[in-house]
PDB file of C-alpha atoms in Angstrom:
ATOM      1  CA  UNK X   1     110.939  19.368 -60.145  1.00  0.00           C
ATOM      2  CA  UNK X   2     112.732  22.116 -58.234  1.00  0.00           C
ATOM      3  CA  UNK X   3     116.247  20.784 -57.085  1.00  0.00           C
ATOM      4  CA  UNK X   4     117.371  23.823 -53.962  1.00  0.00           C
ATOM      5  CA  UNK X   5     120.720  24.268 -54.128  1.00  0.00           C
ATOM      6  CA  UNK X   6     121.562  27.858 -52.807  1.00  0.00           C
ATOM      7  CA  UNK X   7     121.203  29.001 -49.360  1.00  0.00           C
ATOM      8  CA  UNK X   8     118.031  31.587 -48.751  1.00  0.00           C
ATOM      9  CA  UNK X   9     116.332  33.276 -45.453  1.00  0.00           C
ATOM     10  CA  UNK X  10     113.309  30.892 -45.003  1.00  0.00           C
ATOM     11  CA  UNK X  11     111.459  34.569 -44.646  1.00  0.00           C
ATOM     12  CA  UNK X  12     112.463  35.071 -48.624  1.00  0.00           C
ATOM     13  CA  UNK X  13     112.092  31.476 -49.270  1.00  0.00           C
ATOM     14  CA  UNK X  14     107.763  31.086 -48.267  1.00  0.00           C
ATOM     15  CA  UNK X  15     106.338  33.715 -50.528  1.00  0.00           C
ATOM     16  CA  UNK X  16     108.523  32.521 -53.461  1.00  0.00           C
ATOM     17  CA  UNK X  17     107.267  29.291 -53.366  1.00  0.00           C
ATOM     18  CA  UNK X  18     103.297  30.503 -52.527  1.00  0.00           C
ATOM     19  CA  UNK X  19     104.083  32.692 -55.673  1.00  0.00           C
ATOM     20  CA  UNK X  20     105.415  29.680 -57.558  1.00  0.00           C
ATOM     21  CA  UNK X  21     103.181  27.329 -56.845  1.00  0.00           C
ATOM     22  CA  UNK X  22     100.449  30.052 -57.650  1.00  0.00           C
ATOM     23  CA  UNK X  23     101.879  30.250 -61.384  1.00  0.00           C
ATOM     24  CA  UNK X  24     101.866  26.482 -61.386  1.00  0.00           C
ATOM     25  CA  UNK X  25      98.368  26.193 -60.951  1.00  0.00           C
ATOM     26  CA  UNK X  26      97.553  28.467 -63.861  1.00  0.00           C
ATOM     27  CA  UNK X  27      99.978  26.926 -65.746  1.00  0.00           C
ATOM     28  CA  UNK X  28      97.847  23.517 -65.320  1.00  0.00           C
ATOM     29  CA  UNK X  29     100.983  21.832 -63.663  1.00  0.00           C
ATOM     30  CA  UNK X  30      99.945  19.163 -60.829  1.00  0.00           C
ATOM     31  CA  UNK X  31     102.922  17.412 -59.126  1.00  0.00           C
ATOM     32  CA  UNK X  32     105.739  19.263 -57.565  1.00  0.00           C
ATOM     33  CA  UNK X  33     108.801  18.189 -56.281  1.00  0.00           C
ATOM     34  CA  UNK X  34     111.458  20.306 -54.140  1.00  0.00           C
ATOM     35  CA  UNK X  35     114.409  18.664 -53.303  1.00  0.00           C
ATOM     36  CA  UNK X  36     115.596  19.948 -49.953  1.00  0.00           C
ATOM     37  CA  UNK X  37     119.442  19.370 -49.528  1.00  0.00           C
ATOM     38  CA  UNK X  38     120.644  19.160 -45.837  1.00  0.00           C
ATOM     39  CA  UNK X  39     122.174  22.417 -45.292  1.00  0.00           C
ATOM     40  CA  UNK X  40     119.134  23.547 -46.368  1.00  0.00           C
ATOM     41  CA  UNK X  41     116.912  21.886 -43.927  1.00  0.00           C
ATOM     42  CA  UNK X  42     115.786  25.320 -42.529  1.00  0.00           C
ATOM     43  CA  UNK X  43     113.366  25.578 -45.475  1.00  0.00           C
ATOM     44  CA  UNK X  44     111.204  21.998 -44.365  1.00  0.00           C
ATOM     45  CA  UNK X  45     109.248  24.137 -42.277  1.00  0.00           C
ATOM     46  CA  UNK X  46     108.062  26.948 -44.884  1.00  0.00           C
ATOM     47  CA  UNK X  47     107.753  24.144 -47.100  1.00  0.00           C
ATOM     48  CA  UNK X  48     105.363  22.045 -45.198  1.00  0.00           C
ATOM     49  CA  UNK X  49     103.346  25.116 -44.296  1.00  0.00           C
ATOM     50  CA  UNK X  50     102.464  25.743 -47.951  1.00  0.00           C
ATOM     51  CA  UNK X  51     101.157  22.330 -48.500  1.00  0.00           C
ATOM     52  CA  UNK X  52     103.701  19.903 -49.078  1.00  0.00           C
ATOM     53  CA  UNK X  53     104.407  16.698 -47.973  1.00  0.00           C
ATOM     54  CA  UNK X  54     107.545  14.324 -47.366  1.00  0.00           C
ATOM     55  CA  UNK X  55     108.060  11.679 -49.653  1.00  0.00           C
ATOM     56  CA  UNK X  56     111.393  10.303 -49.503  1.00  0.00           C
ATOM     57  CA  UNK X  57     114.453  11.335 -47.489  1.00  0.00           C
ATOM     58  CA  UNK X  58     117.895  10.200 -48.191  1.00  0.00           C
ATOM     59  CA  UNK X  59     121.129  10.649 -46.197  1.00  0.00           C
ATOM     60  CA  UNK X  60     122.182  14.159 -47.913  1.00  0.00           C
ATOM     61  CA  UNK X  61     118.397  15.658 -48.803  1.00  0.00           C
ATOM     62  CA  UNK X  62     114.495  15.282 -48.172  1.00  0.00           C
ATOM     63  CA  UNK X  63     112.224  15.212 -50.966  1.00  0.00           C
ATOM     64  CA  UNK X  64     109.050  17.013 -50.413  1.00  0.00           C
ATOM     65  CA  UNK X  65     105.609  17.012 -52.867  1.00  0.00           C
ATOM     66  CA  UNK X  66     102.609  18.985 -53.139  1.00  0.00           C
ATOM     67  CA  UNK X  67      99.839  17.582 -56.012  1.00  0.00           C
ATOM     68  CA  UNK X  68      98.331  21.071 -56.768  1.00  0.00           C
ATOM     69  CA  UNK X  69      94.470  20.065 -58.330  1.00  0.00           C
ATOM     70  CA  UNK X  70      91.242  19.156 -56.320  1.00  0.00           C
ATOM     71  CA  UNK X  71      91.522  15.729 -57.326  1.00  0.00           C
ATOM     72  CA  UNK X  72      92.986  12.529 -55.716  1.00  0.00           C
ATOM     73  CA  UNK X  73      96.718  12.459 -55.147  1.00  0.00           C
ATOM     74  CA  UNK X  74      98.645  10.612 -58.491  1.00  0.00           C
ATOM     75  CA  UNK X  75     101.895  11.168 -57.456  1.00  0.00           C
ATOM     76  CA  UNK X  76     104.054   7.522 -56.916  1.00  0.00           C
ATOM     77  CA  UNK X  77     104.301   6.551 -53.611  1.00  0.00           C
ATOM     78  CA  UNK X  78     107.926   6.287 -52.364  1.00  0.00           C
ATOM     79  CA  UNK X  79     110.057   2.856 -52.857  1.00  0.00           C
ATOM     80  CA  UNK X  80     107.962   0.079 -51.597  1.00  0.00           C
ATOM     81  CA  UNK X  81     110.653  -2.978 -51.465  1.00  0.00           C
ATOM     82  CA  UNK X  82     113.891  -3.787 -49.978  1.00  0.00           C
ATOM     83  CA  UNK X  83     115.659  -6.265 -51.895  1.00  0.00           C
ATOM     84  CA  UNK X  84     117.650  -8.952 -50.419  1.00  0.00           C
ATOM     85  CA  UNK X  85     119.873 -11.982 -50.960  1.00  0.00           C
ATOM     86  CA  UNK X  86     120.816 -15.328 -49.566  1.00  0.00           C
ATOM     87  CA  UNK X  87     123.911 -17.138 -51.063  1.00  0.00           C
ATOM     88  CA  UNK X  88     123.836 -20.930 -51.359  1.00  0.00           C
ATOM     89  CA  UNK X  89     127.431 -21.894 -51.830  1.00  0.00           C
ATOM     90  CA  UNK X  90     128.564 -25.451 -52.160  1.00  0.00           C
ATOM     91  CA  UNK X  91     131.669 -26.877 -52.695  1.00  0.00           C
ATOM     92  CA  UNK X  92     132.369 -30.327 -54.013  1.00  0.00           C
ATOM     93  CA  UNK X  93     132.114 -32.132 -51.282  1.00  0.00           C
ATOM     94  CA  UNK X  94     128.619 -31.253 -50.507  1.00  0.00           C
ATOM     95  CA  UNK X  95     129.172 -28.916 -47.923  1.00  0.00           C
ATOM     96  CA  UNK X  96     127.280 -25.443 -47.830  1.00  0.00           C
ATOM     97  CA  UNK X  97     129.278 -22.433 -46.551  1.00  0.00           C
ATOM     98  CA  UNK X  98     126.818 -21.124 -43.707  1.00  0.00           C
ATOM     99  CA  UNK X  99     127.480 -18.239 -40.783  1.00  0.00           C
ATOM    100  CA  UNK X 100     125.896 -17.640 -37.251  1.00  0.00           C
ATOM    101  CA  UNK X 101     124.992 -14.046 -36.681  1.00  0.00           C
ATOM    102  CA  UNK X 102     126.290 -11.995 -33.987  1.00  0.00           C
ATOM    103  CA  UNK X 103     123.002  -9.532 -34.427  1.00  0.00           C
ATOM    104  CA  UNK X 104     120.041  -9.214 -35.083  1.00  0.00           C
ATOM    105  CA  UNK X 105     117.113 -11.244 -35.174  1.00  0.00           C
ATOM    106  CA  UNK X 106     119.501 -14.948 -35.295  1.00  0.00           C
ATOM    107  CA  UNK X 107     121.665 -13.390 -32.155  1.00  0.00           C
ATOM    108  CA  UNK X 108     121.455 -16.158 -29.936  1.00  0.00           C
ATOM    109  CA  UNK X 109     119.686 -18.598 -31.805  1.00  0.00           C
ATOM    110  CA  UNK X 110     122.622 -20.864 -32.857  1.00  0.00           C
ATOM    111  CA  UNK X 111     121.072 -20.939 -36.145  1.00  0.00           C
ATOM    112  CA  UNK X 112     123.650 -22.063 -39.361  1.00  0.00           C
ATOM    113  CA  UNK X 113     121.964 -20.281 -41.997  1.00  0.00           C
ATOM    114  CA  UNK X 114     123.230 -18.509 -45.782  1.00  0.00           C
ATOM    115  CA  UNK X 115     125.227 -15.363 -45.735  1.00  0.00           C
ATOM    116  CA  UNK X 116     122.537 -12.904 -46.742  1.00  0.00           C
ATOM    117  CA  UNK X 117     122.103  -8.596 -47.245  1.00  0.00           C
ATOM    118  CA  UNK X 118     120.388  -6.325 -48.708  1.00  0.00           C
ATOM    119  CA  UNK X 119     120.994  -5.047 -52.167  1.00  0.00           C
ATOM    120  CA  UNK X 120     122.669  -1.814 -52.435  1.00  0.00           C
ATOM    121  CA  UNK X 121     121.174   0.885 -54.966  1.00  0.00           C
ATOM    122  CA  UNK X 122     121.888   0.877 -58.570  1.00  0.00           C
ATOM    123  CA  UNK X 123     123.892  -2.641 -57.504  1.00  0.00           C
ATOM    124  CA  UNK X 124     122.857  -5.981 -59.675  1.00  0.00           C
ATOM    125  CA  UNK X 125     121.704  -9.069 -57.381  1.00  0.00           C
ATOM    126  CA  UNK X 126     124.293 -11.167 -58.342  1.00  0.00           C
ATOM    127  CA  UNK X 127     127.026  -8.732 -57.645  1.00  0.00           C
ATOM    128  CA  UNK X 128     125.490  -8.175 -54.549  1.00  0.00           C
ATOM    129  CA  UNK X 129     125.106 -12.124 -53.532  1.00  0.00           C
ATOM    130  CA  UNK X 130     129.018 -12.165 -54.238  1.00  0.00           C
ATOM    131  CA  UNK X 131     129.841  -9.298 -52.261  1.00  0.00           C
ATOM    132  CA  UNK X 132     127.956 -10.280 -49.196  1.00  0.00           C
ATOM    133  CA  UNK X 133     129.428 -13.591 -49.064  1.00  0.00           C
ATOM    134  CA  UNK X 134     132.946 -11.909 -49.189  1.00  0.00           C
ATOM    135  CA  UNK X 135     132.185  -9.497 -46.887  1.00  0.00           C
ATOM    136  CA  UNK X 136     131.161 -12.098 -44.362  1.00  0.00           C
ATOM    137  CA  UNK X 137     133.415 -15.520 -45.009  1.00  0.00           C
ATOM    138  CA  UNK X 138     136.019 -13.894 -47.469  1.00  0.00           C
ATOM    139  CA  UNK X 139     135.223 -16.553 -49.740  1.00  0.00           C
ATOM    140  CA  UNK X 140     135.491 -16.052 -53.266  1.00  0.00           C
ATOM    141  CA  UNK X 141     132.427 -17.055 -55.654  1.00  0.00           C
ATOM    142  CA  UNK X 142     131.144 -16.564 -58.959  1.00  0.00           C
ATOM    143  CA  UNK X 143     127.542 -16.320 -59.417  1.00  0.00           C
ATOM    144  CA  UNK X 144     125.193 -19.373 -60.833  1.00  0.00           C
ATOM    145  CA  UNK X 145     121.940 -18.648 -60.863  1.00  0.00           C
ATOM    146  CA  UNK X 146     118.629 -17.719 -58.675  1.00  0.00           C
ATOM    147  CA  UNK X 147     116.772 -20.326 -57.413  1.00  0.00           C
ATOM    148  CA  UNK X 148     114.194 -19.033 -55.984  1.00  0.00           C
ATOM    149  CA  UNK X 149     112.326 -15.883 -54.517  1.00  0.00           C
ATOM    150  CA  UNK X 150     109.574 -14.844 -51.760  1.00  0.00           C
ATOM    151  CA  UNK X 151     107.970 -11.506 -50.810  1.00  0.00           C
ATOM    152  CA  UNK X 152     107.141 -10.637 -47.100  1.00  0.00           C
ATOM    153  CA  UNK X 153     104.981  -7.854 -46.149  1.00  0.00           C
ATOM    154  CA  UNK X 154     105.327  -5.240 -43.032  1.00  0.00           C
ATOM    155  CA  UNK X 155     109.298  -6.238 -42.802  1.00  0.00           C
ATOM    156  CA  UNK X 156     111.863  -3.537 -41.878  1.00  0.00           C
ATOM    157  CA  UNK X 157     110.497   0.184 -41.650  1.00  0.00           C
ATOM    158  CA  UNK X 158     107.608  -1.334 -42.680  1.00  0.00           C
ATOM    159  CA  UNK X 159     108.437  -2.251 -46.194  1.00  0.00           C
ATOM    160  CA  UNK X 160     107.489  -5.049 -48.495  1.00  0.00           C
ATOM    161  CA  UNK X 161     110.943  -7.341 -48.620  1.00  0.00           C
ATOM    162  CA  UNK X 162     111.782  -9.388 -51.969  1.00  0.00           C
ATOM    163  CA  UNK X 163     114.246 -11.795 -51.058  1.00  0.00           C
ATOM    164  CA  UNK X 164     116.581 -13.664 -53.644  1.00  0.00           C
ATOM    165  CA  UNK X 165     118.251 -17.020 -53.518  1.00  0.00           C
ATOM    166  CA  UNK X 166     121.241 -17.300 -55.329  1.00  0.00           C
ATOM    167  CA  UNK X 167     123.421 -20.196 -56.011  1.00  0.00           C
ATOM    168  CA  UNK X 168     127.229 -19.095 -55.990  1.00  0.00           C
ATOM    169  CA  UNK X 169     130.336 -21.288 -57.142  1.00  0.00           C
ATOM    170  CA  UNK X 170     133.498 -20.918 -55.023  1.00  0.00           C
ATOM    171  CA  UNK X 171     136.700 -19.789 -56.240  1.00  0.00           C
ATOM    172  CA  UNK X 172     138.301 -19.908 -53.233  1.00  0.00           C
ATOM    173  CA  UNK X 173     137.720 -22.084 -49.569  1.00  0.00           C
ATOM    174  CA  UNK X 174     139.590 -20.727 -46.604  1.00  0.00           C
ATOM    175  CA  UNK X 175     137.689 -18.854 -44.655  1.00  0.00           C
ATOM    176  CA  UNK X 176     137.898 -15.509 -43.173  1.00  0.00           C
ATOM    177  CA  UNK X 177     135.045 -14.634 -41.145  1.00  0.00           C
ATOM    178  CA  UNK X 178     133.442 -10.850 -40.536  1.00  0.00           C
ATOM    179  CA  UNK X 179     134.163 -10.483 -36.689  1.00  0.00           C
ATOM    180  CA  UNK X 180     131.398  -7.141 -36.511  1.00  0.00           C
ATOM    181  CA  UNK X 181     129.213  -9.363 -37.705  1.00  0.00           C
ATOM    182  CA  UNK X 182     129.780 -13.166 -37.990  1.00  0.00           C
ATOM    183  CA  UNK X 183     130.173 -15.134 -34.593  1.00  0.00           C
ATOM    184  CA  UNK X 184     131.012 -18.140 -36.879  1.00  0.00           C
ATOM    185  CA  UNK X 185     131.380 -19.408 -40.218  1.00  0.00           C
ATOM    186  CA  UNK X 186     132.002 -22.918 -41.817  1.00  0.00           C
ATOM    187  CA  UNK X 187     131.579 -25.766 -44.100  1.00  0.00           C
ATOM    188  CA  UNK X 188     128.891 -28.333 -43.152  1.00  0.00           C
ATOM    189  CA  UNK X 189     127.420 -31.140 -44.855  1.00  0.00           C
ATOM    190  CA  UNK X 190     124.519 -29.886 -46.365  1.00  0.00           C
ATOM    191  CA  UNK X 191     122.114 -32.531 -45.036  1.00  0.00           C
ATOM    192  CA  UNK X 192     123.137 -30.957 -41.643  1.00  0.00           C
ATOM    193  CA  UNK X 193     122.010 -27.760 -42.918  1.00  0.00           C
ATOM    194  CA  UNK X 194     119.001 -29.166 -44.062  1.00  0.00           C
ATOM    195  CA  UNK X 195     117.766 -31.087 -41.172  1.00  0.00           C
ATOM    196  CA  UNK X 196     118.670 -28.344 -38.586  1.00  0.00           C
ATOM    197  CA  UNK X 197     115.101 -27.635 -36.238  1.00  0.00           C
ATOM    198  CA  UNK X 198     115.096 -24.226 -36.712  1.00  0.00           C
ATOM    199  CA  UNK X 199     114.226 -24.947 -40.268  1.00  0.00           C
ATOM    200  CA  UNK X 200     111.907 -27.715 -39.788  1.00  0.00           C
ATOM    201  CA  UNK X 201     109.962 -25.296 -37.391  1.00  0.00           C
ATOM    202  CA  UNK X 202     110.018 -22.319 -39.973  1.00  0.00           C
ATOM    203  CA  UNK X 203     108.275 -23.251 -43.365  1.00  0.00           C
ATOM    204  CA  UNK X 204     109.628 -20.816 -45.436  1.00  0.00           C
ATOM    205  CA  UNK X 205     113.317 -22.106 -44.480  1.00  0.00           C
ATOM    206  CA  UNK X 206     112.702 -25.216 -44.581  1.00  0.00           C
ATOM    207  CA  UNK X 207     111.507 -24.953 -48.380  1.00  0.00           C
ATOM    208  CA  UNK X 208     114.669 -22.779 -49.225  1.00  0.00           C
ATOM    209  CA  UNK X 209     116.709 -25.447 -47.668  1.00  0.00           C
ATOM    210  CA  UNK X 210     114.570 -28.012 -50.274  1.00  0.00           C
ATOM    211  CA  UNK X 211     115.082 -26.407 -53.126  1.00  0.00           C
ATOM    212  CA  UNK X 212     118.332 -25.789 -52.544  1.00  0.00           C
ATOM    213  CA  UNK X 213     118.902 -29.723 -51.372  1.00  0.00           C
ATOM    214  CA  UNK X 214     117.479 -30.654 -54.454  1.00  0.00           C
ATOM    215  CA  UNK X 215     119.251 -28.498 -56.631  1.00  0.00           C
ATOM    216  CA  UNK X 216     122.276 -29.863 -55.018  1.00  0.00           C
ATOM    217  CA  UNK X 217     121.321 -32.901 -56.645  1.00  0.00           C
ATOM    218  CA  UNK X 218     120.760 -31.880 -60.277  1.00  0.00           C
ATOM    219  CA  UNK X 219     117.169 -32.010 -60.267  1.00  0.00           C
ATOM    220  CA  UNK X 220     116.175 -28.347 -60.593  1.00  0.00           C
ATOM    221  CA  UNK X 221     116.891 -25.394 -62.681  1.00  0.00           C
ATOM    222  CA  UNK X 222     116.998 -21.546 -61.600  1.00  0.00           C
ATOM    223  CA  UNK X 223     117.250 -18.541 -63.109  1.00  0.00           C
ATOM    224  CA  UNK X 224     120.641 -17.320 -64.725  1.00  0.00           C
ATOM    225  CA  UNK X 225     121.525 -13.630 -65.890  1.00  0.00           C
ATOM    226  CA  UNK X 226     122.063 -12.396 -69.201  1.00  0.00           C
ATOM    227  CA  UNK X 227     122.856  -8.758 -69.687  1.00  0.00           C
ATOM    228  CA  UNK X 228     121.638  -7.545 -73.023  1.00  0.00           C
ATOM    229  CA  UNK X 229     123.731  -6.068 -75.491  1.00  0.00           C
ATOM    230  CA  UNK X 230     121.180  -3.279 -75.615  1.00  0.00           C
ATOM    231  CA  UNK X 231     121.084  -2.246 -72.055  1.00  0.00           C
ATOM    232  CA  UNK X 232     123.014  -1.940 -68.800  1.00  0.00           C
ATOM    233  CA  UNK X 233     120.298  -3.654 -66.740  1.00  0.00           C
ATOM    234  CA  UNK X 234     120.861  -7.555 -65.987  1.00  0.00           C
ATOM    235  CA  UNK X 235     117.540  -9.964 -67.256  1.00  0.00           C
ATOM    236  CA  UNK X 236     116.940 -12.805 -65.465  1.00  0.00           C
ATOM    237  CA  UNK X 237     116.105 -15.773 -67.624  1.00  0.00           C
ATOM    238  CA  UNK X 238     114.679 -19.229 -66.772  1.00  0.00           C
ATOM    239  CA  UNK X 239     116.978 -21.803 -67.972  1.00  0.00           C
ATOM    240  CA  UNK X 240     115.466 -25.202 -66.758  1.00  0.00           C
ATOM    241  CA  UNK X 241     114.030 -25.607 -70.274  1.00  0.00           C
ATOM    242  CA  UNK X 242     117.197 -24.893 -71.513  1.00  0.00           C
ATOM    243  CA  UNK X 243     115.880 -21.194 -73.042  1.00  0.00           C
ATOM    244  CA  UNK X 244     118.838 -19.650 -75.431  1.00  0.00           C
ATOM    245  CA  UNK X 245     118.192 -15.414 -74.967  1.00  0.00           C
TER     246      UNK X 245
END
């Protein structure tokens, strides 16, 4: 793993690294990594010359490889998933806390669906389910539990997407809605929700809306979080048979 940090003359910079990577052949190393920063992207082009590839890029460097041996490439392919979340918050008089999008795919649909994002790096689903409701009603919740889960294939940049569920409990019930983003947001009867076309005509929303329905009824467990006293990382655990961690 080489991690560039100083400036160099990309002239200095290519037989370095066709020196280096010389040494790491004899040395029987096989995956390298050079971390490119961005005011050093005037080395990408000596570095692609002697072999490497991109992997990954990020907003302040590129991450280049090179597997050195005459043998298939074992290196890990870059992140595969983007993880995201719908919130299912009800309060208790059966209503569901839904939005209409100003963008995106639901602009102009006049679809009420579940505030939903995507899952920030090194962020926890359920903080993320409560954040993404905030952001877009400024509704207060506390998270519940995931009820379910589905993975889509060829999605955004052409990623796998894992989206989560989650049921949220709200702490407060005036709304404030995201005016970037949110052409509306309300409280409706969630047998409204359920019975809206859109979700009739779209399977996979129309079995969220079920579970969700019938969760709203008492007649379904999810999946509640424990975090470990061992670890930083959140478990997920199924609690419908009542499982003590």
């Amino acid at each position: 793993m080489v991690d560039m940090k100083e400036p160099m003359e990309s002239h200095i910079y290519a037989p370095l690294l066709r020196a280096s990577v010389s040494q790491w052949r004899q040395q029987g190393k096989k995956g390298v990594w050079i971390k490119l920063p961005i005011q050093l992207a005037n080395l990408v082009e000596p570095t692609v010359k002697e072999g490497f590839r991109y992997h990954h890029a990020e907003s302040d460097y590129l991450m280049l490889v090179h597997w050195i041996p005459d043998s298939p490439d074992a290196l890990p392919a870059n992140a595969s998933h983007i993880v995201g979340i719908g919130a299912f918050v009800m309060n208790n008089k059966r209503e569901v806390l839904l939005v209409k999008e100003k963008h995106g795919y639901f602009e102009g649909k006049d679809v009420w669906k579940f505030p939903t994002g995507v899952v920030n790096q090194g962020e926890d689903i359920c903080t993320a389910a409560v954040r993404e409701v905030k952001e877009e009603t400024g509704i207060d919740t506390e998270f519940m539990e995931i009820l379910a889960f589905r993975q889509t294939h060829k999605q955004f940049l052409g990623k796998s997407d894992l989206f989560f569920v989650c049921m949220l409990r709200p702490l407060s019930f005036d709304i404030t809605k995201q005016d970037s983003e949110i052409k509306a947001a309300q409280w409706i009867p969630i047998d409204e929700y359920v019975n809206q076309t859109y979700n009739r005509e779209h399977k996979s929303f129309e079995y969220i809306a079920r579970i969700c329905s019938t969760k709203s009824q008492g007649s379904y467990g999810g999946f509640s979080a424990v975090r470990p006293s061992s670890g930083k990382q959140n478990y997920l655990y199924f609690n419908g048979q009542d499982f003590k961690p």
